[in-house]
Amino acid sequence: MAYITDENGNYKRTVRCGHCYDKGHNKSACPKRKQDLKENIERYTQELAENKFAQDYQRSNTERYLRHSKDQLHKMETRGQNRKCGFCSEPGHTRRTCPDRKAKTKKATND
């Protein structure tokens, strides 16, 4: 847990990134990690194109690292796009902001 101070000098809790160790965001939203993944993809693609591997395991490791970097970048870029409500199963909102759930709970508490 990290702490920051607000404009009044009070301490507030925040998150710390596991990649760059800055405060205010976590690893899944880190802009430096996203840039690093893009650079890794370019580097691994270039290494595979040059094909200057002394051993077969070096090539397979590079292919595995490239696949992992692409998967992680895709995961970062498509985060939250396939969410759907857990209450009404409609896309576009979550259970917390579901208008159907809010209407039903309001009706149930008013009766």
Coordinates of C-alpha atoms in Angstrom, one line a residue:
M1 CA 0.0 0.0 0.0
A2 CA 1.3 3.4 -0.9
Y3 CA 0.3 6.8 0.5
I4 CA 0.1 10.2 -1.2
T5 CA -0.8 13.5 0.3
D6 CA -3.7 15.6 -1.0
E7 CA -3.9 19.4 -1.3
N8 CA -4.7 19.7 2.5
G9 CA -1.7 17.6 3.5
N10 CA -3.7 14.6 4.5
Y11 CA -2.5 11.1 3.7
K12 CA -4.5 9.1 1.2
R13 CA -4.1 5.5 0.3
T14 CA -3.3 4.6 -3.3
V15 CA -1.8 1.7 -5.3
R16 CA 1.8 1.2 -6.4
C17 CA 2.8 -0.3 -9.8
G18 CA 4.6 -3.6 -9.7
H19 CA 6.5 -2.8 -12.9
C20 CA 7.7 0.7 -12.6
Y21 CA 7.0 1.2 -8.8
D22 CA 5.2 4.6 -9.4
K23 CA 2.2 5.5 -7.3
G24 CA -1.3 5.9 -8.7
H25 CA -1.6 2.9 -11.0
N26 CA -1.1 -0.8 -11.0
K27 CA 0.8 -3.2 -13.3
S28 CA -2.2 -3.8 -15.6
A29 CA -2.5 -0.1 -16.4
C30 CA 1.2 0.8 -16.5
P31 CA 2.1 3.0 -19.5
K32 CA 5.8 2.1 -19.1
R33 CA 5.0 -1.6 -19.2
K34 CA 2.9 -1.1 -22.3
Q35 CA 5.8 0.7 -24.0
D36 CA 8.2 -2.0 -22.9
L37 CA 6.0 -4.7 -24.3
K38 CA 5.8 -3.0 -27.7
E39 CA 9.6 -2.7 -27.7
N40 CA 10.0 -6.3 -26.8
I41 CA 7.7 -7.4 -29.6
E42 CA 9.8 -5.4 -32.1
R43 CA 13.1 -6.8 -30.7
Y44 CA 11.9 -10.4 -30.7
T45 CA 10.4 -10.1 -34.2
Q46 CA 13.7 -8.7 -35.5
E47 CA 15.7 -11.5 -33.8
L48 CA 13.5 -14.1 -35.4
A49 CA 13.9 -12.5 -38.8
E50 CA 17.7 -12.4 -38.5
N51 CA 17.8 -16.1 -37.4
K52 CA 21.2 -15.9 -35.8
F53 CA 20.6 -18.5 -33.1
A54 CA 23.4 -20.9 -32.0
Q55 CA 21.0 -23.4 -30.5
D56 CA 17.5 -24.5 -31.2
Y57 CA 16.3 -23.7 -27.6
Q58 CA 17.3 -20.0 -28.1
R59 CA 14.9 -19.8 -31.1
S60 CA 12.1 -21.5 -29.2
N61 CA 12.7 -19.2 -26.2
T62 CA 12.5 -16.2 -28.3
E63 CA 9.3 -17.4 -30.0
R64 CA 7.8 -18.1 -26.5
Y65 CA 8.8 -14.6 -25.3
L66 CA 7.3 -13.0 -28.4
R67 CA 4.0 -14.9 -27.9
H68 CA 3.9 -14.0 -24.2
S69 CA 4.6 -10.3 -24.9
K70 CA 1.8 -10.2 -27.6
D71 CA -0.7 -11.9 -25.2
Q72 CA 0.1 -9.4 -22.4
L73 CA -0.2 -6.4 -24.7
H74 CA -3.5 -7.7 -26.1
K75 CA -4.7 -8.2 -22.6
M76 CA -3.8 -4.6 -21.6
E77 CA -5.4 -3.1 -24.7
T78 CA -8.7 -5.0 -24.6
R79 CA -9.2 -4.8 -20.8
G80 CA -12.9 -4.4 -19.9
Q81 CA -14.3 -4.5 -23.4
N82 CA -16.2 -7.8 -22.9
R83 CA -17.8 -7.0 -19.5
K84 CA -21.4 -7.6 -18.9
C85 CA -23.8 -7.1 -16.0
G86 CA -23.9 -9.9 -13.4
F87 CA -27.5 -9.1 -12.6
C88 CA -29.3 -8.7 -16.0
S89 CA -26.5 -10.2 -18.3
E90 CA -26.6 -7.2 -20.6
P91 CA -23.4 -5.7 -21.9
G92 CA -22.4 -2.1 -21.4
H93 CA -22.6 -1.8 -17.6
T94 CA -21.7 -3.8 -14.5
R95 CA -23.8 -5.0 -11.6
R96 CA -22.9 -2.0 -9.5
T97 CA -24.4 0.5 -12.1
C98 CA -27.3 -1.7 -13.4
P99 CA -30.4 0.4 -13.8
D100 CA -32.7 -2.7 -13.6
R101 CA -31.1 -3.7 -10.2
K102 CA -31.4 -0.2 -8.9
A103 CA -35.1 0.0 -9.8
K104 CA -35.8 -3.4 -8.3
T105 CA -34.0 -2.6 -5.0
K106 CA -35.7 0.7 -4.8
K107 CA -39.1 -0.9 -5.3
A108 CA -38.3 -3.6 -2.7
T109 CA -37.2 -1.1 -0.1
N110 CA -40.2 1.2 -0.6
D111 CA -42.8 -1.5 -0.2

